[in-house]
Every structure is written in structure tokens, then in C-alpha cells.
PDB file of C-alpha atoms and ligand atoms in Angstrom:
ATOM      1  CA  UNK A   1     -31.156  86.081 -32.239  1.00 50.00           C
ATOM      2  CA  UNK A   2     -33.774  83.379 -33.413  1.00 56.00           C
ATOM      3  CA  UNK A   3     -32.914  81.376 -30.330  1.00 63.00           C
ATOM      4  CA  UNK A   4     -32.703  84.469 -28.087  1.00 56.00           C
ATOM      5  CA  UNK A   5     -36.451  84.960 -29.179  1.00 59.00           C
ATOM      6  CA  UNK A   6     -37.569  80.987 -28.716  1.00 67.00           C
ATOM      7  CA  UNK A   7     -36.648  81.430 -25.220  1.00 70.00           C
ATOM      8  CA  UNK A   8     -37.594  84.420 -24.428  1.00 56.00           C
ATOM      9  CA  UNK A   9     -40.959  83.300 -25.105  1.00 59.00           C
ATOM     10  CA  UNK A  10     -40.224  79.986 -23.380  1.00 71.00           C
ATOM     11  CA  UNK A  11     -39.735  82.430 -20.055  1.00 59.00           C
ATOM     12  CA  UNK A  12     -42.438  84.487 -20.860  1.00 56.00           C
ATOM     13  CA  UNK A  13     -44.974  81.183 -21.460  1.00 54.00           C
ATOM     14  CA  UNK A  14     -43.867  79.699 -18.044  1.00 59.00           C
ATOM     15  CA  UNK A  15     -44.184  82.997 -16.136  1.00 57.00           C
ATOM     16  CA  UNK A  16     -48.010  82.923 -17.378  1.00 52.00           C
ATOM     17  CA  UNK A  17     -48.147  79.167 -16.332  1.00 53.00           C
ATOM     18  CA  UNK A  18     -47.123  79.944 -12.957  1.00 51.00           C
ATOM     19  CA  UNK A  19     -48.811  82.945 -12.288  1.00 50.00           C
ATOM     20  CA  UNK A  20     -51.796  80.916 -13.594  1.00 48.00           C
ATOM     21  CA  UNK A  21     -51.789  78.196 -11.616  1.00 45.00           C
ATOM     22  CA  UNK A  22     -51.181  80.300  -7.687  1.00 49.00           C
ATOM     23  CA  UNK A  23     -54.402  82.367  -8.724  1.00 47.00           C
ATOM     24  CA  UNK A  24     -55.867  79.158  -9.536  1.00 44.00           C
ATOM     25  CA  UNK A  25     -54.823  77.256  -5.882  1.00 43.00           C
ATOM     26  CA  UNK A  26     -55.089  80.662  -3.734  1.00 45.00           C
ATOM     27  CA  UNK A  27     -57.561  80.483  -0.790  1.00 42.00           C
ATOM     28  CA  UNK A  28     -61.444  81.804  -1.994  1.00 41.00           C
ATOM     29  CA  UNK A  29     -63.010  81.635  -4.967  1.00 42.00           C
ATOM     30  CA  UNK A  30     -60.848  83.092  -8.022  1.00 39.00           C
ATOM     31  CA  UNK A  31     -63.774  83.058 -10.754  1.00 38.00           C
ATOM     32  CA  UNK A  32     -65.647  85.468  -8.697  1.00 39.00           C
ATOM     33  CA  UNK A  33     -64.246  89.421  -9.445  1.00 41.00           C
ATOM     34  CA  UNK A  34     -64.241  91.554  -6.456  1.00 39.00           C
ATOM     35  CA  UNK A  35     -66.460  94.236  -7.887  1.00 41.00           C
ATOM     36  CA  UNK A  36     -66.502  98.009  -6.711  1.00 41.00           C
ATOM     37  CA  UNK A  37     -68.465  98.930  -3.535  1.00 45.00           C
ATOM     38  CA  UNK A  38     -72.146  99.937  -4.578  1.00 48.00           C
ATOM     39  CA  UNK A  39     -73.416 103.407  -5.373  1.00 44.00           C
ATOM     40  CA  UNK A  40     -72.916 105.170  -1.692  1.00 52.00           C
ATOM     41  CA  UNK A  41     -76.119 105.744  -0.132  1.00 71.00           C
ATOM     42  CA  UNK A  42     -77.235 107.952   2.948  1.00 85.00           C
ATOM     43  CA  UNK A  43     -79.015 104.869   4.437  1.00 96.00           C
ATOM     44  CA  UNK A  44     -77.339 102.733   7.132  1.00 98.00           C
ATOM     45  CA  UNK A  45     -78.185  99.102   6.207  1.00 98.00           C
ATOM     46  CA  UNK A  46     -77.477  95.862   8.892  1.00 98.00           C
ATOM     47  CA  UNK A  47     -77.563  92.319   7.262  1.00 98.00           C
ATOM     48  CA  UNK A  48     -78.251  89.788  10.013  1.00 98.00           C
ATOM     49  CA  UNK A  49     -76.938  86.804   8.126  1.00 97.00           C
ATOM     50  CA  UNK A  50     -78.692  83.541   8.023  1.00 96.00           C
ATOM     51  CA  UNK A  51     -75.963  81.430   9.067  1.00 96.00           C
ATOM     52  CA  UNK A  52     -78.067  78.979  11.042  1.00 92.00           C
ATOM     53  CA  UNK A  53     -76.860  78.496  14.825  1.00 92.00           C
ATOM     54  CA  UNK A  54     -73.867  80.680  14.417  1.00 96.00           C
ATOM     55  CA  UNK A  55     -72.997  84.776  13.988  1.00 97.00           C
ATOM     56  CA  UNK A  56     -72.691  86.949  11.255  1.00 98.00           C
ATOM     57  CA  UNK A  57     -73.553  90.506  11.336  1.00 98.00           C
ATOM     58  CA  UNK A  58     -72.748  92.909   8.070  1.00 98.00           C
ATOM     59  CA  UNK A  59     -72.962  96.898   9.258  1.00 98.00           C
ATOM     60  CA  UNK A  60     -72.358  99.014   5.610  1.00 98.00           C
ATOM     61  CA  UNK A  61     -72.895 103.044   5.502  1.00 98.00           C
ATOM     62  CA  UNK A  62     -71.537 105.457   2.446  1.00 96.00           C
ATOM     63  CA  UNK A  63     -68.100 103.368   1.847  1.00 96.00           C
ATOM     64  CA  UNK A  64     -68.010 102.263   5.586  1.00 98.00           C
ATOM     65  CA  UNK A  65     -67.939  98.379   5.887  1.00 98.00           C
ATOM     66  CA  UNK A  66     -67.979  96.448   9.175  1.00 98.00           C
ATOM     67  CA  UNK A  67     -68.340  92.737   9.725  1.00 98.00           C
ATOM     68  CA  UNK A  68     -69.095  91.377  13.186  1.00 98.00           C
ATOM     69  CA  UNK A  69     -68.226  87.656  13.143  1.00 98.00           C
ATOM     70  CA  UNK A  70     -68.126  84.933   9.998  1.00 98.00           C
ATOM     71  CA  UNK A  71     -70.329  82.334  10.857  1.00 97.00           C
ATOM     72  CA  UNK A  72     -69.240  78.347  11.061  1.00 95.00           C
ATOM     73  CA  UNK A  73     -66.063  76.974   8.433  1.00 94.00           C
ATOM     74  CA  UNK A  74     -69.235  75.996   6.591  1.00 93.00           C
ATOM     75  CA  UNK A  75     -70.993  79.307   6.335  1.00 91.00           C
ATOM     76  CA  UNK A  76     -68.004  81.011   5.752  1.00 90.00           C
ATOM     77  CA  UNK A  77     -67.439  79.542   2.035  1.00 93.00           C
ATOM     78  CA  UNK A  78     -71.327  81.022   0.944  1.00 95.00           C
ATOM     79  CA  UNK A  79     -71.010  84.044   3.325  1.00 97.00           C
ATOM     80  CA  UNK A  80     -67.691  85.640   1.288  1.00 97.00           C
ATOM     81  CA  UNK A  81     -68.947  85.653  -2.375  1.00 96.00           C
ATOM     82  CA  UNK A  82     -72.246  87.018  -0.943  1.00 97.00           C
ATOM     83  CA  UNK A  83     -70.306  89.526   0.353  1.00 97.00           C
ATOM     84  CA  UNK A  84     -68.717  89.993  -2.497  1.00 97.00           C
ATOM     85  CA  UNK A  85     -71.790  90.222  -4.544  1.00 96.00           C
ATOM     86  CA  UNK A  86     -73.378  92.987  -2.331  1.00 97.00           C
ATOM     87  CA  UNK A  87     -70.051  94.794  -3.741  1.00 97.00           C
ATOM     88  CA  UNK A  88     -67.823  94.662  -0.559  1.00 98.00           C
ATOM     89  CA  UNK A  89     -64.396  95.137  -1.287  1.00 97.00           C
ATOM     90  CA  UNK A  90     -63.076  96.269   2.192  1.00 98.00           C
ATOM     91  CA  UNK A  91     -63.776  96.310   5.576  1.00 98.00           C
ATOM     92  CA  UNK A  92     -62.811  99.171   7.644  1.00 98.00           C
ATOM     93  CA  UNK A  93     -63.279  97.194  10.958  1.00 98.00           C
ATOM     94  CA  UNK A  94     -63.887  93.281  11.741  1.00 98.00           C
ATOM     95  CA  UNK A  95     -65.013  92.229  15.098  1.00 98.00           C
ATOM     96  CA  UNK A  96     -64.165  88.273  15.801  1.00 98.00           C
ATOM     97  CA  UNK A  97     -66.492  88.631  19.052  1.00 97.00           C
ATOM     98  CA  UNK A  98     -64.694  85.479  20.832  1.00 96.00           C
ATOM     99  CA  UNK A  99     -63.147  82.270  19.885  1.00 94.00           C
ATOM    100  CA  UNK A 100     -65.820  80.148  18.772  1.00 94.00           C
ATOM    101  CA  UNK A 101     -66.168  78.512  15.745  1.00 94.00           C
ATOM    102  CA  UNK A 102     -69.871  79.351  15.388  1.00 95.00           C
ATOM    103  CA  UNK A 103     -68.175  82.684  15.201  1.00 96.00           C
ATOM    104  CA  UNK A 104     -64.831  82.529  14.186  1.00 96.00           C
ATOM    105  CA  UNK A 105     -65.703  79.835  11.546  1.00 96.00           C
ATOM    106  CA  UNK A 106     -65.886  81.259   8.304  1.00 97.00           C
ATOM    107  CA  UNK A 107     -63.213  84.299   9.477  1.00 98.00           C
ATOM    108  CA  UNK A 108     -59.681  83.442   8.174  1.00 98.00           C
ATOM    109  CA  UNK A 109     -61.979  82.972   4.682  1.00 98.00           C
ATOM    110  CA  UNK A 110     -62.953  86.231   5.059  1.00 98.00           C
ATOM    111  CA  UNK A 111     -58.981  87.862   5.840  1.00 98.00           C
ATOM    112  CA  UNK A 112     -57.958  85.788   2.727  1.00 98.00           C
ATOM    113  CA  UNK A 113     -60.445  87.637   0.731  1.00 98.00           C
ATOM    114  CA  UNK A 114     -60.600  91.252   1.834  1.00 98.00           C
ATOM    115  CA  UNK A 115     -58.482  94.200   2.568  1.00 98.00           C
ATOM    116  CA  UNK A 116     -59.196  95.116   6.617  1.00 98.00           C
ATOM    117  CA  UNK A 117     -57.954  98.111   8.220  1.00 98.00           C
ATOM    118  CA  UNK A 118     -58.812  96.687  11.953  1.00 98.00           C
ATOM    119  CA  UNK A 119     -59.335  93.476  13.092  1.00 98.00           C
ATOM    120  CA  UNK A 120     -60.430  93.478  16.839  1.00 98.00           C
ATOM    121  CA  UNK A 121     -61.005  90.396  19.350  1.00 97.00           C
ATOM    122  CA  UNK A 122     -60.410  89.514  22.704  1.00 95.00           C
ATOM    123  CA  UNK A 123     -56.859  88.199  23.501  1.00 88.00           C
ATOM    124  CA  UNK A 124     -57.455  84.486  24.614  1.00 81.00           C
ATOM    125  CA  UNK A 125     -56.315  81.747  22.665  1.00 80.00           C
ATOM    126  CA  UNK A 126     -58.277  79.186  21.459  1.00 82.00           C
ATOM    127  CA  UNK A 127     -58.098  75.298  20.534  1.00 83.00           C
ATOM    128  CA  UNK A 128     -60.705  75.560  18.000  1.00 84.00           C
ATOM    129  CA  UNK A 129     -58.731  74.501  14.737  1.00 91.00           C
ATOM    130  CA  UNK A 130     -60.732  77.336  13.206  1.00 94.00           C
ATOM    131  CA  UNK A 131     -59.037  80.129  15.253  1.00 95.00           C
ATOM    132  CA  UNK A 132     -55.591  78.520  14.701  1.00 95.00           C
ATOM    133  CA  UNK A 133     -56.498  79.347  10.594  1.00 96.00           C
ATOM    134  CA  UNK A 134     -57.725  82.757  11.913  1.00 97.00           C
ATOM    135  CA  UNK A 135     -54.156  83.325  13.307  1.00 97.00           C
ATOM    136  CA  UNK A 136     -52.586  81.886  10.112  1.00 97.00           C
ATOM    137  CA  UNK A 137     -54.639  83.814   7.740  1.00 98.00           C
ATOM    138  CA  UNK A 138     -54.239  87.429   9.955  1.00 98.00           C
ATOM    139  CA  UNK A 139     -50.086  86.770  10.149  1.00 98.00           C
ATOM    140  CA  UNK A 140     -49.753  85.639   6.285  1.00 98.00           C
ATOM    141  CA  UNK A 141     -52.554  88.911   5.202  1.00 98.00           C
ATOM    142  CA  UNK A 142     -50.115  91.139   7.464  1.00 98.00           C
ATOM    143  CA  UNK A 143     -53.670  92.034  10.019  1.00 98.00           C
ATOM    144  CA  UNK A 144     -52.525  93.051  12.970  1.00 98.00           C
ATOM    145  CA  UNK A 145     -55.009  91.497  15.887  1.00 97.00           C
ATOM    146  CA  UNK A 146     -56.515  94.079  18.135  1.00 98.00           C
ATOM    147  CA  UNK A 147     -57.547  94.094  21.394  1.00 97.00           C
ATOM    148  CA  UNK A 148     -59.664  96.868  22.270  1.00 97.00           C
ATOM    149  CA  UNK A 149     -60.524  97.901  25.594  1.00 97.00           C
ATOM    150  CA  UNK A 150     -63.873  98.754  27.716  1.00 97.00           C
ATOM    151  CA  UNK A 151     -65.563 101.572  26.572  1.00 98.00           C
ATOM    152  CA  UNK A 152     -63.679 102.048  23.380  1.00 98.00           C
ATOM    153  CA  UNK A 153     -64.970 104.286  20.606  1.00 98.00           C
ATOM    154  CA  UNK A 154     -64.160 104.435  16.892  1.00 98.00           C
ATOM    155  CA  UNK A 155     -66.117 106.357  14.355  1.00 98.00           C
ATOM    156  CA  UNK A 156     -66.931 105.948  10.392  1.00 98.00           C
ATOM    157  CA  UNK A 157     -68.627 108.847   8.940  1.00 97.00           C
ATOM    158  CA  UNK A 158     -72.230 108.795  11.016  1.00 97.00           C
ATOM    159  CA  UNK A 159     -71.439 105.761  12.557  1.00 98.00           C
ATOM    160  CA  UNK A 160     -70.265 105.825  16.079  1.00 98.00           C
ATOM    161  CA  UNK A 161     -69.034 102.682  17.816  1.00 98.00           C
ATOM    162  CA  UNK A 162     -68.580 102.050  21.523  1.00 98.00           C
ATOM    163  CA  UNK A 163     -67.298  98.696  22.699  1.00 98.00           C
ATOM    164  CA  UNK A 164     -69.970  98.202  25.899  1.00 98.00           C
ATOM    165  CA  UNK A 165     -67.976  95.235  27.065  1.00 98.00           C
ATOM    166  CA  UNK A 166     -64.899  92.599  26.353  1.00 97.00           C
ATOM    167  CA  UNK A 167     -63.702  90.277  28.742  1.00 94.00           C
ATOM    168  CA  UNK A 168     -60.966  87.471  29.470  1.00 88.00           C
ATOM    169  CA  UNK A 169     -62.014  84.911  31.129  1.00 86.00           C
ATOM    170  CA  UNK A 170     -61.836  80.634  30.794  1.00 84.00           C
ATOM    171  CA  UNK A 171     -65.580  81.329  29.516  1.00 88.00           C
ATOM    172  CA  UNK A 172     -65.509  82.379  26.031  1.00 90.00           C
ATOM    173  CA  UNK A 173     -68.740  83.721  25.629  1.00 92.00           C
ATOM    174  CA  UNK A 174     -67.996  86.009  28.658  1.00 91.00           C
ATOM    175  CA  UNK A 175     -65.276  87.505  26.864  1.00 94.00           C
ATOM    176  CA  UNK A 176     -67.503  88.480  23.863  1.00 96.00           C
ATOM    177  CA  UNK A 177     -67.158  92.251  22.245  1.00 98.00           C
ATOM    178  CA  UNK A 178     -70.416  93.686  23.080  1.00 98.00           C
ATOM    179  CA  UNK A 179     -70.645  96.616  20.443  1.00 98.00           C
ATOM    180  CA  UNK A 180     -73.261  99.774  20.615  1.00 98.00           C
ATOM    181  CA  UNK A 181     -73.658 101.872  17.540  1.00 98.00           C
ATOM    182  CA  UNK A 182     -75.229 104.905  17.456  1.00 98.00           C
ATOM    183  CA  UNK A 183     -76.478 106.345  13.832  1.00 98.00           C
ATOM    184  CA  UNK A 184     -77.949 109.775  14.130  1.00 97.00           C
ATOM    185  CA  UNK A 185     -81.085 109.300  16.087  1.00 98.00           C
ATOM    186  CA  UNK A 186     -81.633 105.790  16.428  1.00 98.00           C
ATOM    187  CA  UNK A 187     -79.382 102.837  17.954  1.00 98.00           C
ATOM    188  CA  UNK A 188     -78.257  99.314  17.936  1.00 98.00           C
ATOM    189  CA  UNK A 189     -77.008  96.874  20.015  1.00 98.00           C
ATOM    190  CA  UNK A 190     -74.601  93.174  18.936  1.00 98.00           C
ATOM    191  CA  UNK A 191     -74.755  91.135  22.104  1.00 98.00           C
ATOM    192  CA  UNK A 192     -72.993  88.101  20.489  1.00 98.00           C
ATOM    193  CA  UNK A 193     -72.570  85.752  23.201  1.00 97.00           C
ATOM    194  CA  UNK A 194     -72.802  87.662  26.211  1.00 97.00           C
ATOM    195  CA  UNK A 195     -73.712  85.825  29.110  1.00 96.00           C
ATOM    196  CA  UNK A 196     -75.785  86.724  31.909  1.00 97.00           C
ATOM    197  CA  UNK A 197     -73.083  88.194  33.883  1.00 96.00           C
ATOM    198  CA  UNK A 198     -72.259  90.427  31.376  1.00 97.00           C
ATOM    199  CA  UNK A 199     -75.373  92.099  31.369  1.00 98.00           C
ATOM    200  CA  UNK A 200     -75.779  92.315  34.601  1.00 97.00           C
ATOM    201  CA  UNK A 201     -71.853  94.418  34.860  1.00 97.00           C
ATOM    202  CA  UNK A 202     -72.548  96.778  32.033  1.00 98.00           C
ATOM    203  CA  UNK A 203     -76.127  97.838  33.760  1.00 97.00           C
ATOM    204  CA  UNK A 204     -74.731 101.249  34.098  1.00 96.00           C
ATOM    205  CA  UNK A 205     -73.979 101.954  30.612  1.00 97.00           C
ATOM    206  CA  UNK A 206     -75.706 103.859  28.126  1.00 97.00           C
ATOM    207  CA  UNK A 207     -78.059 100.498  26.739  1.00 97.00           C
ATOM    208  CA  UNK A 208     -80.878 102.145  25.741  1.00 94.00           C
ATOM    209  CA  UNK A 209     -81.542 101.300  21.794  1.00 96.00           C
ATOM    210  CA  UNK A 210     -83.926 100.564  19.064  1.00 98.00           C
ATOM    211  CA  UNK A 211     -82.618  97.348  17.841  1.00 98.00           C
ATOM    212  CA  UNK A 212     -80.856  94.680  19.748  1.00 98.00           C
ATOM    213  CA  UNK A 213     -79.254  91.605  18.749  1.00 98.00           C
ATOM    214  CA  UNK A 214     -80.476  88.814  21.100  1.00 98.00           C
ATOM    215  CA  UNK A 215     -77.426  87.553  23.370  1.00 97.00           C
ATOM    216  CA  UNK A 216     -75.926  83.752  22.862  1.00 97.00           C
ATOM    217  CA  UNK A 217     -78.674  83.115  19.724  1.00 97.00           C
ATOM    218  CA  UNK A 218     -81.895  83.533  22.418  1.00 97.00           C
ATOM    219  CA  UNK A 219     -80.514  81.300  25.480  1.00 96.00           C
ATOM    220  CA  UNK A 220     -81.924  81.700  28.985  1.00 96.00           C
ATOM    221  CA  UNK A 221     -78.666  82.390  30.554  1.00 96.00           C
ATOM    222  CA  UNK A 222     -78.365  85.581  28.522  1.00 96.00           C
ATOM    223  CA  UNK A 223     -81.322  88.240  28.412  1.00 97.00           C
ATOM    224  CA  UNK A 224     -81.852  88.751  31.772  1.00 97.00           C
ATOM    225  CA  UNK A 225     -84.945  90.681  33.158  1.00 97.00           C
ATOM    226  CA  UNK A 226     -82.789  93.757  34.399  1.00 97.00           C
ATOM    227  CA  UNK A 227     -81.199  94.317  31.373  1.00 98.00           C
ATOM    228  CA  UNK A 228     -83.754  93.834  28.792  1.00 97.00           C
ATOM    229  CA  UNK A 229     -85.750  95.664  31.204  1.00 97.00           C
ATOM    230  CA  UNK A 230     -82.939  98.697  31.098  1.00 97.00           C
ATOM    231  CA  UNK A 231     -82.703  98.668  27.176  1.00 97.00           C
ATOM    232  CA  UNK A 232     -86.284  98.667  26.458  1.00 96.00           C
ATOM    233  CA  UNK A 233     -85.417  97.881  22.701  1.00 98.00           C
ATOM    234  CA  UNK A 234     -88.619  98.530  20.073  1.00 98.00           C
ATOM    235  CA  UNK A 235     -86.812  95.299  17.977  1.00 98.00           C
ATOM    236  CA  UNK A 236     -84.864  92.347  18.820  1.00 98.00           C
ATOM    237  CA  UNK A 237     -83.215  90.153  16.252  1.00 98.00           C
ATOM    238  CA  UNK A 238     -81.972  86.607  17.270  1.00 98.00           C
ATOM    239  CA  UNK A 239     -79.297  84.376  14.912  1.00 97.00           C
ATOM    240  CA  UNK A 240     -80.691  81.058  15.638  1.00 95.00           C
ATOM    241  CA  UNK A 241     -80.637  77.404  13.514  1.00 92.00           C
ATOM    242  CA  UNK A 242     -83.861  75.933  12.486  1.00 91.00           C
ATOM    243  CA  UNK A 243     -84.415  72.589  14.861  1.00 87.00           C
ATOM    244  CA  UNK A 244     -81.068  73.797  16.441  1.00 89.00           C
ATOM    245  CA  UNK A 245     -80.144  71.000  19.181  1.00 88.00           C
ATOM    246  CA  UNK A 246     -79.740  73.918  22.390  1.00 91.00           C
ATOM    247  CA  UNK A 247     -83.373  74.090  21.413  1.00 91.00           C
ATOM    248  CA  UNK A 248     -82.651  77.962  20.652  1.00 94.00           C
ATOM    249  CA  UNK A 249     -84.391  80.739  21.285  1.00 96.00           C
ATOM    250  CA  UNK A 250     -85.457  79.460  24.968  1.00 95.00           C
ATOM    251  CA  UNK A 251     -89.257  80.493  25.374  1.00 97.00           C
ATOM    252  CA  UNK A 252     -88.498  82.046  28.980  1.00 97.00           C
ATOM    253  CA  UNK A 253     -86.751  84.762  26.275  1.00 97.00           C
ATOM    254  CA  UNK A 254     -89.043  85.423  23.819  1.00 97.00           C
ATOM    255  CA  UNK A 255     -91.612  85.299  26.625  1.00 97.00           C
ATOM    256  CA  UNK A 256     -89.419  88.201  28.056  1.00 97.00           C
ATOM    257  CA  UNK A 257     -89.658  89.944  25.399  1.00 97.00           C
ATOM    258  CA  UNK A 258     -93.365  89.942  24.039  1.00 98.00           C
ATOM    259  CA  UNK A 259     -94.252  90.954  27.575  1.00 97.00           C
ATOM    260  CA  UNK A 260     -92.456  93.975  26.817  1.00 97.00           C
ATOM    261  CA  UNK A 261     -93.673  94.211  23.223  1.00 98.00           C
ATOM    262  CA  UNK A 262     -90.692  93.692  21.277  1.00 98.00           C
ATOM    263  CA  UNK A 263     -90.927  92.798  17.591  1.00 98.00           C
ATOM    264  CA  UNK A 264     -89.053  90.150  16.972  1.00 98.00           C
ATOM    265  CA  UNK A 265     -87.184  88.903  14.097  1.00 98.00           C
ATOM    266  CA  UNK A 266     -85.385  85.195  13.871  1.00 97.00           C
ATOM    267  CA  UNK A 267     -83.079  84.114  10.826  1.00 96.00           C
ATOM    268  CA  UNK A 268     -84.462  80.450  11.602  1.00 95.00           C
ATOM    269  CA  UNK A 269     -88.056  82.149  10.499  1.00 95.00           C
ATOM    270  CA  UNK A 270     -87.069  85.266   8.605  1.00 96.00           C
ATOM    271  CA  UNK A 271     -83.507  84.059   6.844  1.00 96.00           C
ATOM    272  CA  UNK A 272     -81.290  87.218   6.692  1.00 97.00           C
ATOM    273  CA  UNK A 273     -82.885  89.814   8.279  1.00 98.00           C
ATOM    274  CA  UNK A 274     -82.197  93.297   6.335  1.00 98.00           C
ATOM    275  CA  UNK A 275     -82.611  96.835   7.932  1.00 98.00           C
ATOM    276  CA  UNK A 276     -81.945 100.025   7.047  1.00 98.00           C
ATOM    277  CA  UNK A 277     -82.194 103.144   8.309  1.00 98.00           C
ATOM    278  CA  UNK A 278     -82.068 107.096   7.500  1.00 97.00           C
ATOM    279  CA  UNK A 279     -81.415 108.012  11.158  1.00 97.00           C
ATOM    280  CA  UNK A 280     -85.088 108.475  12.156  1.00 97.00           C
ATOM    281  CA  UNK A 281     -87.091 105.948  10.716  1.00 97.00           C
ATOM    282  CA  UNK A 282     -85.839 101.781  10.533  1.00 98.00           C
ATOM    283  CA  UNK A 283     -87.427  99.202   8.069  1.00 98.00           C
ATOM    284  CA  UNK A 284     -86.760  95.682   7.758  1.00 98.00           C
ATOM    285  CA  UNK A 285     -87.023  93.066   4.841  1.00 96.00           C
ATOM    286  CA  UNK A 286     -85.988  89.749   4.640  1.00 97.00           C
ATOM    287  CA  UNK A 287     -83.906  88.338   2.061  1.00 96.00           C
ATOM    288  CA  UNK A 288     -84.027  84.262   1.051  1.00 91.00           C
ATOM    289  CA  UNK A 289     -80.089  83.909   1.585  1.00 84.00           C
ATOM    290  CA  UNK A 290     -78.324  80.335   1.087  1.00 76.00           C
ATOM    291  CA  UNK A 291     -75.424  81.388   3.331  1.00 88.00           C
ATOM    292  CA  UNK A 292     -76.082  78.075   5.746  1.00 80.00           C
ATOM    293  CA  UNK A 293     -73.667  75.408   5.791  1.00 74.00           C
TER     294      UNK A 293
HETATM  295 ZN1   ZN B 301     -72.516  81.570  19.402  1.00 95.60          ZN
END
């Protein structure tokens, strides 16, 4: 019975060992708890991350979390225990706009370390080593990728979504998910990477809105006249690197847009860039984030 007992406890001992040692090697960062989401609260509130030349975009209502895009590989390793330390501990949706790494970066970090109910991205493959982890992380997390389609609509509470645009094409950025959201009276737009082109084929749609994020991080072959023209936004926010080497946002764009007296907000000058919003009124505040690479 004596020896029964030793070993039992040998068992038990090496059980703890091993259970030790996979939480200790898992992907993330163990030593950080995932805490409980925050007090609800009847404001929406957008985090434009400071990620430098890259994407990250954090939409969070009531218990409603959605993530547009993870930043670089880099960014990705600050970005998820900031998210955890906002108190995210889901995300109902995550939108990998298109496969590039300044967007799909940090995601397969970000899979590892939350439960997601949808994931959604365009369907085209990528050689980026960072969307082969994506793929890895989604199959071994049991996400299922989807694609959604052209004028697409999901809704969380208050928050209404319509995917403006999604394309598949040899030209990544022209595939990007261009998302609207409307929140009671006032509305925003996530251009990610659109080109041009895009703008120019979703003309027709419904753009008008109060805040829009700046296509391709403020380049001249995005933000065309027509369009910004058509949207007539009151704010534009652009995710840009300080120094970046594209030489990001081009001047012909902001010039574009102080002509038709946008306020404008850059994480290279105003780090993350915080709103929030009852549904009538939007503020903004800027937060000194270390979430760069
Ligand atoms: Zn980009």
C-alpha cells in the first residue's frame, strides 16, 4: 500500500511537471492572466493602434470586440498583452484585411491568444511567411477562415457592419476588406489598403461618414478626389511610421484633405489615436502606446 502511495504521487508529480512545462512553451505570454472584459459601457470606443507603418484597428462596444488587422510579427508581440490589458478576452469578429505582413503580422499571435467567433479575409494565398503562421495558427485554434462577400452585413448590439468592398486580384491591396460601421447616428469608415481603383468602383455606395481611416497609410494612389470628395468625412485618421521610407502620408493627401477641412489625426504624431462615441457626439484622445516593433 506504501508503494501504491510512492507512486501514485510519482504520477501525480510528473503530471504537474508536464502540464507545467506546455503552459510554460505555449505560444503568447503565459505570466500575463487573461482578465474579464471591462465594466460594459454605452460608449463605442475605436483604438487606432500605433503600430508604426502597419494596421491595427480595435472596435469594442458593451461585450462586442472586433479587431481589424494585427500589425507587423513585431507589433504583434506588444499589441496582444495590450489587448489583454484593456480586458479583451474575445473577439466576436477579426478582419485580416489582405495578406500583408504589415497587416497580417502580428495575427496568428493574436488566434493563439483569443477565442474568435469569425475570422474573415479575402481568399488569396500568400507567400508572406507570416500568413503561412496565420493558416497554421487558424487550423491548430479550429478558426474557420471566412470569406465574406460584397455588401455583406453583420451586426453586434448597435453596431452595424457592411463590408463596402473585397476583392481578388494579383494586387493585394486591391483585395482589401473595406468595412463601414454605422453606430446610431454617426459613422466610420476602415479603408486599409484600398487602392485607387477601389474607390473609384464603390462610388455608388453609401460612403458618407464622420470618421475615415485614410487608405494604404496616406499614399497618393489611394484617396482620390472623387471619393474623398463623395465621403466628405469631418475626421480622417491615417496609420503611418514616423520617417517611414514610402515617405507616408503623401502631401498631395493631406493637401486633399485640409482643402476640405478635415481634422486629421496620424499615429506617427498622435501614437494610438482613441475615440469614442455615444452615437451623437465623437471625442478623441491619444494614448502614449509602446505597441511599435
Ligand atoms: Zn499596409
Amino acid at each position: 500500500m506504501k508503494d501504491f502511495m510512492k507512486r501514485l504521487v510519482q504520477v501525480v508529480v510528473t503530471i504537474l511537471i508536464l502540464v507545467g512545462l506546455s503552459y510554460l512553451f505555449r505560444e503568447g505570454d503565459p505570466e500575463k492572466e487573461v482578465k474579464p472584459s471591462k465594466t460594459s459601457t454605452n460608449s463605442l470606443e475605436i483604438y487606432y493602434f500605433d503600430v508604426g507603418n502597419a494596421d491595427s484597428t480595435l472596435i469594442r462596444y458593451q461585450d462586442y470586440n472586433v479587431l481589424i488587422d494585427a500589425g507587423n510579427t513585431v507589433d504583434g508581440v506588444k499589441l496582444v498583452p495590450y489587448l489583454k490589458e484593456l480586458g479583451i478576452d474575445h473577439f466576436d469578429t477579426v478582419i485580416a484585411t489582405h495578406a500583408h505582413e504589415d497587416h497580417i503580422g502580428g495575427m496568428s499571435r493574436v488566434v493563439y491568444n483569443f477565442p474568435i467567433t469569425h475570422f474573415y479575409m479575402p481568399n488569396h494565398s500568400s507567400t508572406w511567411k507570416s500568413y503561412d503562421n496565420l493558416m497554421k495558427a487558424l487550423e491548430k485554434q479550429n478558426v474557420t477562415l471566412e470569406t465574406p462577400s460584397i455588401d455583406q452585413t453583420f451586426d453586434l448590439g448597435d453596431l452595424h457592419f457592411t463590408i463596402l468592398w473585397i476583392g481578388d486580384s494579383e494586387d493585394y491591396n486591391e483585395n482589401s476588406i473595406v468595412l463601414k460601421l454605422n453606430f446610431l447616428n454617426t459613422s466610420y469608415l476602415f479603408m486599409a489598403d484600398a487602392t485607387g481603383d477601389v474607390e473609384r468602383q464603390i462610388l455608388e455606395k453609401d460612403l458618407s461618414c464622420d470618421v475615415i481611416k485614410i487608405g494604404h497609410h496616406g499614399s497618393k494612389y489611394s484617396s482620390v478626389a472623387p471619393f474623398l470628395e463623395t465621403v466628405q468625412p469631418k475626421y480622417a485618421v491615417i496609420s503611418v511610421g514616423k520617417d517611414n521610407e514610402y515617405h507616408y502620408p503623401h502631401q498631395v493627401v493631406l493637401d486633399k484633405l485640409e482643402y476640405l477641412h478635415v481634422e486629421v489625426y496620424r499615429t506617427d504624431i498622435h501614437h494610438t489615436i482613441h475615440l469614442t462615441s455615444n452615437g451623437e457626439d465623437i471625442t478623441f484622445d491619444f494614448i502614449e502606446t509602446d505597441l511599435n516593433g
